[in-house]
Amino acid sequence: MIDRTLISEERIAARLDELAREIDTAYAGREILAVGVLKGSVFFLTDLLKRLSTPVAVDFLQVRSYAGTSSTGNFELVRDLSSDIAGRDVLIFEDVVDTGLTLRKLLGLLGTRQPRSLKIAALLKKDLPENADLPVDFLGFTIGPEFVVGYGLDLDEKYRNLPFVAIWDPTR
Ligand code: IMP
């Protein structure tokens, strides 16, 4: 069951204000192609994009790597982008970086399509040795290794619409 709130709605909103300012500064004079990784990043992406002054286009892709509360270690591209990213400033939106497998694969895949730049925005990054070398350009919060739900994050499709991030405790 839901154990406790880890990051409140208010803290998320305040951090998104800061991230939007960082992104506007980094992309001054450019246009961003925001790439949302379905489905978990949708809440983060829409709330953050509403705060940006930089012109932005949006596209989505979908990957599969998780079942229940553990990564399967496999990566499958379920739905590809509908846009050509060549020559564009691509900013990938991810909900949480866990092992880093998803983003490593996506950086490899999208990197072959000649974007002008390719950066990462993530709401959460778990503090784990497996993902320590993975550069997240715009990061909301660093968290512990626990499984979390809410604000887009699910457990088998449940809890995505919680307005805050909560820890899931399998023992309760
Ligand atoms: P990675 O490929 O191991 O970095 O895992 C990334 C994906 O696994 C995320 O986009 C999520 O969909 C899912 N995931 C990893 N940790 C959690 C979690 O704590 N709660 C919900 N989903 C998670």
XYZ file of N, CA and C and ligand atoms in Angstrom:
539
model
N 0.830 -1.205 0.000
C 0.000 0.000 0.000
C 0.866 1.257 0.000
N 0.202 2.380 -0.189
C 0.915 3.647 -0.183
C 1.426 3.893 1.230
N 2.718 4.041 1.371
C 3.303 4.158 2.696
C 3.291 5.608 3.185
N 3.978 6.488 2.455
C 3.975 7.891 2.883
C 4.333 8.786 1.714
N 3.906 10.039 1.818
C 4.231 11.004 0.778
C 5.718 11.293 0.830
N 6.357 11.154 -0.309
C 7.795 11.444 -0.373
C 8.019 12.876 -0.854
N 7.276 13.272 -1.891
C 7.418 14.634 -2.417
C 6.017 15.210 -2.628
N 5.717 16.282 -1.911
C 4.369 16.856 -1.949
C 4.121 17.593 -3.262
N 2.841 17.842 -3.509
C 2.433 18.597 -4.691
C 3.104 19.982 -4.706
N 3.203 20.600 -3.529
C 3.792 21.943 -3.443
C 5.280 21.920 -3.784
N 5.973 20.908 -3.287
C 7.421 20.814 -3.592
C 7.648 20.560 -5.066
N 6.800 19.725 -5.662
C 6.941 19.459 -7.102
C 6.748 20.762 -7.878
N 5.692 21.497 -7.533
C 5.398 22.739 -8.265
C 6.560 23.730 -8.153
N 7.117 23.856 -6.958
C 8.220 24.809 -6.756
C 9.444 24.392 -7.557
N 9.716 23.108 -7.586
C 10.895 22.617 -8.333
C 10.686 22.778 -9.840
N 9.448 22.585 -10.306
C 9.185 22.767 -11.733
C 9.388 24.225 -12.145
N 9.033 25.155 -11.272
C 9.293 26.576 -11.565
C 10.792 26.786 -11.792
N 11.611 26.197 -10.914
C 13.072 26.360 -11.037
C 13.589 25.700 -12.311
N 13.125 24.471 -12.567
C 13.588 23.754 -13.769
C 13.224 24.509 -15.037
N 12.033 25.097 -15.066
C 11.610 25.844 -16.256
C 12.543 27.019 -16.500
N 12.952 27.682 -15.448
C 13.890 28.810 -15.617
C 15.232 28.306 -16.143
N 15.710 27.170 -15.609
C 16.985 26.587 -16.091
C 16.896 26.234 -17.574
N 15.764 25.649 -17.962
C 15.603 25.216 -19.360
C 15.487 26.432 -20.279
N 14.727 27.435 -19.870
C 14.619 28.654 -20.685
C 15.986 29.289 -20.895
N 16.811 29.295 -19.872
C 18.146 29.877 -19.987
C 19.015 29.048 -20.935
N 18.951 27.733 -20.785
C 19.805 26.854 -21.594
C 19.430 26.885 -23.074
N 18.143 27.110 -23.380
C 17.685 27.045 -24.780
C 17.317 28.423 -25.336
N 17.852 29.485 -24.762
C 17.496 30.838 -25.222
C 17.717 30.962 -26.727
N 16.720 31.466 -27.441
C 16.838 31.673 -28.891
C 16.626 30.420 -29.722
N 16.321 29.295 -29.089
C 16.122 28.023 -29.817
C 14.672 27.561 -29.694
N 14.377 26.447 -30.375
C 13.072 25.801 -30.183
C 13.323 24.372 -29.725
N 12.577 23.938 -28.727
C 12.768 22.597 -28.155
C 11.802 21.614 -28.805
N 12.290 20.417 -29.101
C 11.376 19.307 -29.392
C 11.331 18.449 -28.127
N 10.241 18.560 -27.381
C 10.083 17.790 -26.145
C 9.607 16.393 -26.501
N 10.345 15.395 -26.049
C 10.000 13.996 -26.329
C 9.608 13.328 -25.013
N 8.326 13.022 -24.867
C 7.851 12.370 -23.648
C 7.946 10.863 -23.783
N 8.471 10.225 -22.742
C 8.528 8.760 -22.717
C 7.245 8.288 -22.046
N 6.345 7.708 -22.860
C 5.048 7.263 -22.343
C 5.214 6.064 -21.431
N 4.341 5.934 -20.398
C 3.312 6.912 -20.117
C 3.692 7.803 -18.932
N 4.667 7.350 -18.164
C 4.942 7.966 -16.865
C 5.308 9.437 -16.898
N 5.906 9.913 -18.002
C 6.419 11.286 -18.013
C 5.346 12.320 -18.313
N 4.124 11.884 -18.634
C 3.131 12.816 -19.156
C 2.795 13.951 -18.181
N 2.639 13.622 -16.905
C 2.278 14.663 -15.926
C 3.425 15.669 -15.774
N 4.635 15.152 -15.661
C 5.834 15.989 -15.530
C 5.989 16.876 -16.767
N 5.880 16.279 -17.947
C 6.081 17.016 -19.201
C 5.072 18.149 -19.343
N 3.793 17.853 -19.165
C 2.794 18.901 -19.399
C 2.915 20.013 -18.351
N 3.123 19.655 -17.108
C 3.244 20.697 -16.079
C 4.485 21.557 -16.303
N 5.569 20.957 -16.764
C 6.795 21.730 -16.996
C 6.678 22.584 -18.257
N 6.143 22.027 -19.331
C 6.048 22.796 -20.580
C 5.169 24.027 -20.411
N 4.150 23.942 -19.562
C 3.283 25.102 -19.348
C 4.037 26.268 -18.717
N 5.165 25.971 -18.094
C 5.942 27.010 -17.420
C 7.032 27.615 -18.307
N 7.240 27.076 -19.520
C 8.348 27.534 -20.367
C 7.960 28.726 -21.232
N 8.936 29.596 -21.482
C 8.756 30.672 -22.470
C 9.335 30.244 -23.813
N 10.292 29.328 -23.812
C 10.925 28.834 -25.041
C 9.869 28.152 -25.921
N 9.885 28.423 -27.261
C 8.953 27.708 -28.146
C 9.208 26.213 -28.086
N 8.138 25.437 -28.143
C 8.299 23.998 -27.948
C 7.331 23.218 -28.839
N 7.827 22.130 -29.429
C 6.984 21.149 -30.108
C 7.027 19.889 -29.247
N 5.997 19.058 -29.358
C 5.905 17.884 -28.477
C 5.715 16.619 -29.305
N 6.409 15.575 -28.908
C 6.183 14.261 -29.512
C 6.356 13.213 -28.403
N 5.918 12.000 -28.696
C 5.981 10.940 -27.684
C 6.531 9.658 -28.280
N 7.157 8.883 -27.451
C 7.472 7.500 -27.805
C 7.141 6.648 -26.593
N 7.042 5.359 -26.826
C 6.694 4.469 -25.711
C 7.653 3.294 -25.670
N 8.118 2.989 -24.486
C 9.021 1.859 -24.302
C 8.455 0.947 -23.222
N 8.977 -0.257 -23.182
C 8.528 -1.189 -22.154
C 9.757 -1.838 -21.540
N 9.862 -1.756 -20.210
C 10.987 -2.427 -19.559
C 10.625 -2.924 -18.163
N 9.461 -2.479 -17.662
C 9.116 -2.787 -16.273
C 7.892 -3.678 -16.200
N 7.869 -4.590 -15.231
C 6.664 -5.364 -14.926
C 6.567 -5.420 -13.412
N 5.432 -4.985 -12.824
C 5.314 -4.925 -11.370
C 6.314 -3.919 -10.823
N 7.084 -4.324 -9.828
C 8.003 -3.381 -9.189
C 9.457 -3.637 -9.556
N 9.717 -4.373 -10.641
C 11.126 -4.573 -11.001
C 11.347 -4.478 -12.497
N 12.532 -3.985 -12.848
C 12.917 -3.862 -14.248
C 13.136 -5.258 -14.812
N 12.660 -5.482 -16.047
C 12.847 -6.799 -16.658
C 14.240 -6.930 -17.261
N 14.926 -5.795 -17.408
C 16.241 -5.826 -18.044
C 16.143 -5.809 -19.560
N 14.920 -5.884 -20.075
C 14.716 -5.822 -21.525
C 14.255 -4.424 -21.907
N 14.518 -4.070 -23.147
C 14.066 -2.773 -23.640
C 13.364 -2.992 -24.967
N 12.145 -2.483 -25.055
C 11.386 -2.656 -26.288
C 10.757 -1.309 -26.652
N 10.990 -0.872 -27.889
C 10.354 0.355 -28.364
C 8.966 -0.018 -28.878
N 7.943 0.391 -28.126
C 6.571 -0.006 -28.450
C 5.954 0.965 -29.454
N 6.332 2.237 -29.353
C 5.789 3.259 -30.248
C 6.892 4.265 -30.525
N 7.152 4.539 -31.796
C 8.234 5.467 -32.151
C 7.671 6.885 -32.299
N 8.573 7.854 -32.426
C 8.188 9.246 -32.635
C 7.498 9.402 -33.989
N 6.703 10.465 -34.107
C 6.123 10.745 -35.427
C 6.904 11.853 -36.130
N 7.873 12.486 -35.438
C 8.630 13.576 -36.066
C 10.038 13.145 -36.433
N 10.584 13.888 -37.410
C 11.991 13.749 -37.770
C 12.779 14.650 -36.810
N 13.757 14.091 -36.129
C 14.469 14.893 -35.122
C 15.791 15.465 -35.653
N 16.127 15.192 -36.901
C 17.409 15.665 -37.451
C 17.496 17.185 -37.359
N 18.597 17.679 -36.826
C 18.847 19.109 -36.739
C 18.075 19.813 -35.634
N 17.360 19.076 -34.814
C 16.512 19.719 -33.790
C 17.101 19.558 -32.390
N 16.678 20.461 -31.514
C 17.120 20.415 -30.113
C 16.140 19.556 -29.331
N 16.536 18.305 -29.115
C 15.632 17.314 -28.525
C 15.849 17.228 -27.013
N 14.766 17.346 -26.277
C 14.823 17.208 -24.818
C 13.901 16.058 -24.419
N 14.516 14.967 -23.945
C 13.751 13.787 -23.542
C 13.198 14.004 -22.132
N 11.922 13.700 -21.934
C 11.303 13.779 -20.602
C 11.061 12.373 -20.073
N 11.672 12.083 -18.905
C 11.532 10.762 -18.281
C 10.986 10.962 -16.873
N 10.172 10.013 -16.397
C 9.617 10.164 -15.052
C 10.673 9.859 -13.982
N 11.280 8.666 -14.073
C 12.278 8.294 -13.067
C 13.405 7.504 -13.730
N 14.628 7.837 -13.345
C 15.783 7.071 -13.802
C 16.087 6.047 -12.713
N 15.919 4.786 -13.061
C 16.163 3.707 -12.092
C 17.512 3.063 -12.443
N 17.511 1.974 -13.214
C 18.799 1.399 -13.623
C 19.491 2.261 -14.687
N 18.701 3.087 -15.374
C 19.251 3.913 -16.457
C 19.176 3.229 -17.815
N 18.711 1.983 -17.829
C 18.631 1.220 -19.083
C 17.809 1.947 -20.150
N 16.627 2.416 -19.775
C 15.735 3.069 -20.740
C 16.429 4.260 -21.394
N 17.023 5.117 -20.582
C 17.634 6.316 -21.153
C 18.885 6.003 -21.949
N 19.658 5.044 -21.496
C 20.845 4.650 -22.267
C 20.446 4.182 -23.665
N 19.408 3.355 -23.715
C 18.929 2.845 -25.006
C 18.383 3.991 -25.857
N 17.631 4.882 -25.230
C 17.045 5.987 -25.996
C 18.102 6.957 -26.504
N 19.101 7.226 -25.693
C 20.188 8.113 -26.145
C 20.887 7.490 -27.347
N 21.097 6.161 -27.297
C 21.729 5.457 -28.414
C 20.868 5.538 -29.675
N 19.591 5.254 -29.493
C 18.669 5.225 -30.645
C 18.498 6.610 -31.266
N 18.151 7.595 -30.443
C 17.882 8.931 -30.980
C 19.173 9.612 -31.434
N 20.274 9.252 -30.811
C 21.576 9.824 -31.185
C 21.963 9.503 -32.626
N 21.468 8.389 -33.154
C 21.793 8.015 -34.536
C 20.984 8.837 -35.552
N 20.010 9.604 -35.079
C 19.123 10.331 -36.007
C 19.532 11.787 -36.206
N 20.772 12.093 -35.870
C 21.363 13.433 -36.077
C 20.584 14.611 -35.484
N 20.175 14.536 -34.220
C 19.598 15.740 -33.621
C 20.692 16.799 -33.458
N 20.301 18.063 -33.397
C 21.305 19.109 -33.143
C 21.841 18.973 -31.721
N 20.918 18.700 -30.800
C 21.343 18.405 -29.428
C 20.355 17.399 -28.841
N 20.821 16.678 -27.822
C 19.997 15.632 -27.202
C 20.246 15.672 -25.699
N 19.249 16.137 -24.966
C 19.411 16.264 -23.513
C 18.264 15.568 -22.792
N 18.435 15.439 -21.465
C 17.474 14.699 -20.652
C 16.920 15.573 -19.529
N 15.593 15.543 -19.380
C 14.940 16.106 -18.189
C 14.265 14.938 -17.482
N 14.533 14.768 -16.204
C 13.905 13.685 -15.446
C 13.335 14.253 -14.147
N 12.137 13.806 -13.793
C 11.559 14.254 -12.527
C 12.353 13.688 -11.361
N 12.675 12.389 -11.437
C 13.337 11.702 -10.323
C 14.521 10.893 -10.818
N 15.557 10.798 -9.980
C 16.651 9.875 -10.255
C 16.940 9.127 -8.962
N 16.932 7.797 -9.040
C 17.272 7.021 -7.844
C 18.780 7.047 -7.646
N 19.187 7.164 -6.405
C 20.601 7.255 -6.075
C 21.187 5.841 -6.073
N 21.595 5.371 -7.241
C 22.076 3.999 -7.406
C 23.374 3.987 -8.203
N 24.292 3.052 -7.894
C 25.540 2.983 -8.661
C 25.309 2.694 -10.148
N 24.241 1.939 -10.462
C 23.979 1.568 -11.873
C 23.767 2.778 -12.779
N 23.206 3.858 -12.232
C 22.897 4.996 -13.110
C 23.808 6.198 -12.866
N 24.856 6.004 -12.041
C 25.681 7.131 -11.608
C 26.356 7.850 -12.785
N 26.657 7.129 -13.850
C 27.368 7.749 -14.980
C 26.409 8.370 -16.001
N 25.126 8.256 -15.755
C 24.159 8.746 -16.743
C 23.872 10.227 -16.502
N 24.175 11.082 -17.473
C 23.996 12.514 -17.241
C 22.538 12.934 -17.401
N 21.957 13.487 -16.341
C 20.605 14.063 -16.432
C 20.786 15.577 -16.408
N 20.411 16.236 -17.500
C 20.708 17.659 -17.645
C 19.811 18.523 -16.763
N 18.546 18.112 -16.626
C 17.593 18.869 -15.809
C 16.877 17.874 -14.905
N 17.245 17.881 -13.619
C 16.737 16.865 -12.690
C 15.886 17.502 -11.595
N 14.693 16.910 -11.374
C 13.821 17.391 -10.306
C 14.362 17.038 -8.941
N 14.418 15.738 -8.632
C 14.800 15.292 -7.297
C 15.610 13.996 -7.367
N 16.593 13.877 -6.483
C 17.278 12.597 -6.275
C 16.567 11.903 -5.117
N 16.242 10.604 -5.326
C 15.541 9.858 -4.273
C 16.295 8.571 -3.949
N 15.810 7.849 -2.943
C 16.422 6.576 -2.556
C 15.994 5.462 -3.504
N 16.332 4.218 -3.167
C 16.056 3.108 -4.080
C 14.625 2.581 -4.040
N 13.781 3.112 -3.154
C 12.432 2.564 -2.999
C 11.600 2.715 -4.266
N 10.584 1.858 -4.379
C 9.629 1.962 -5.476
C 8.645 3.070 -5.142
N 8.428 3.972 -6.090
C 7.539 5.113 -5.836
C 6.397 5.141 -6.852
N 5.299 5.754 -6.440
C 4.126 5.889 -7.312
C 3.589 7.317 -7.210
N 2.736 7.671 -8.185
C 2.100 8.987 -8.170
C 2.758 9.954 -9.134
N 2.023 11.016 -9.477
C 2.509 12.038 -10.402
C 3.053 11.399 -11.692
N 2.286 10.455 -12.212
C 2.664 9.780 -13.467
C 3.216 8.389 -13.268
N 3.781 8.131 -12.109
C 4.403 6.823 -11.847
C 3.353 5.815 -11.393
N 3.448 4.623 -11.932
C 2.404 3.640 -11.658
C 2.951 2.361 -11.052
N 2.016 1.588 -10.484
C 2.280 0.193 -10.166
C 1.222 -0.576 -10.945
N 1.651 -1.230 -12.011
C 0.715 -1.922 -12.905
C -0.499 -1.043 -13.239
N -0.200 0.183 -13.678
C -1.177 1.169 -14.174
C -1.983 1.876 -13.087
N -1.743 1.557 -11.824
C -2.488 2.253 -10.755
C -1.661 3.415 -10.195
N -2.342 4.357 -9.598
C -1.773 5.468 -8.822
C -1.151 6.599 -9.644
N -1.196 6.531 -10.974
C -0.554 7.585 -11.769
C -1.106 8.965 -11.440
N -2.419 9.034 -11.129
C -3.048 10.343 -10.972
C -2.952 10.921 -9.565
N -2.205 10.306 -8.677
C -1.942 10.968 -7.394
C -1.181 12.261 -7.691
N -1.524 13.371 -7.042
C -0.839 14.630 -7.357
C 0.541 14.754 -6.704
N 0.933 13.758 -5.916
C 2.233 13.786 -5.222
C 2.960 12.466 -5.495
N 4.225 12.396 -5.087
C 4.997 11.153 -5.224
C 5.015 10.467 -3.858
N 4.654 9.167 -3.855
C 4.582 8.428 -2.591
C 5.420 7.160 -2.679
N 5.846 6.690 -1.521
C 6.585 5.425 -1.468
C 5.587 4.271 -1.393
N 5.838 3.264 -2.189
C 5.025 2.055 -2.165
C 5.718 1.050 -1.255
N 4.992 0.570 -0.241
C 5.570 -0.419 0.667
C 4.912 -1.778 0.423
N 5.645 -2.731 -0.151
C 5.048 -4.032 -0.479
C 4.697 -4.861 0.752
N 5.225 -4.508 1.924
C 4.997 -5.321 3.118
C 3.738 -4.918 3.875
N 3.086 -3.797 3.443
C 1.929 -3.334 4.227
C 0.617 -3.554 3.501
P 15.214 2.159 -15.911
O 15.236 1.791 -17.370
O 15.629 1.033 -15.029
O 15.937 3.441 -15.610
O 13.706 2.347 -15.530
C 12.978 3.397 -16.016
C 11.487 3.088 -16.064
O 11.087 2.088 -15.119
C 10.738 4.336 -15.691
O 10.436 5.094 -16.828
C 9.490 3.776 -15.043
O 8.501 3.529 -16.012
C 9.915 2.488 -14.422
N 10.240 2.652 -12.988
C 11.456 2.580 -12.420
N 11.387 2.784 -11.090
C 10.078 3.007 -10.822
C 9.372 3.319 -9.614
O 9.914 3.424 -8.504
N 8.024 3.490 -9.737
C 7.365 3.388 -10.934
N 8.001 3.104 -12.081
C 9.344 2.926 -12.031
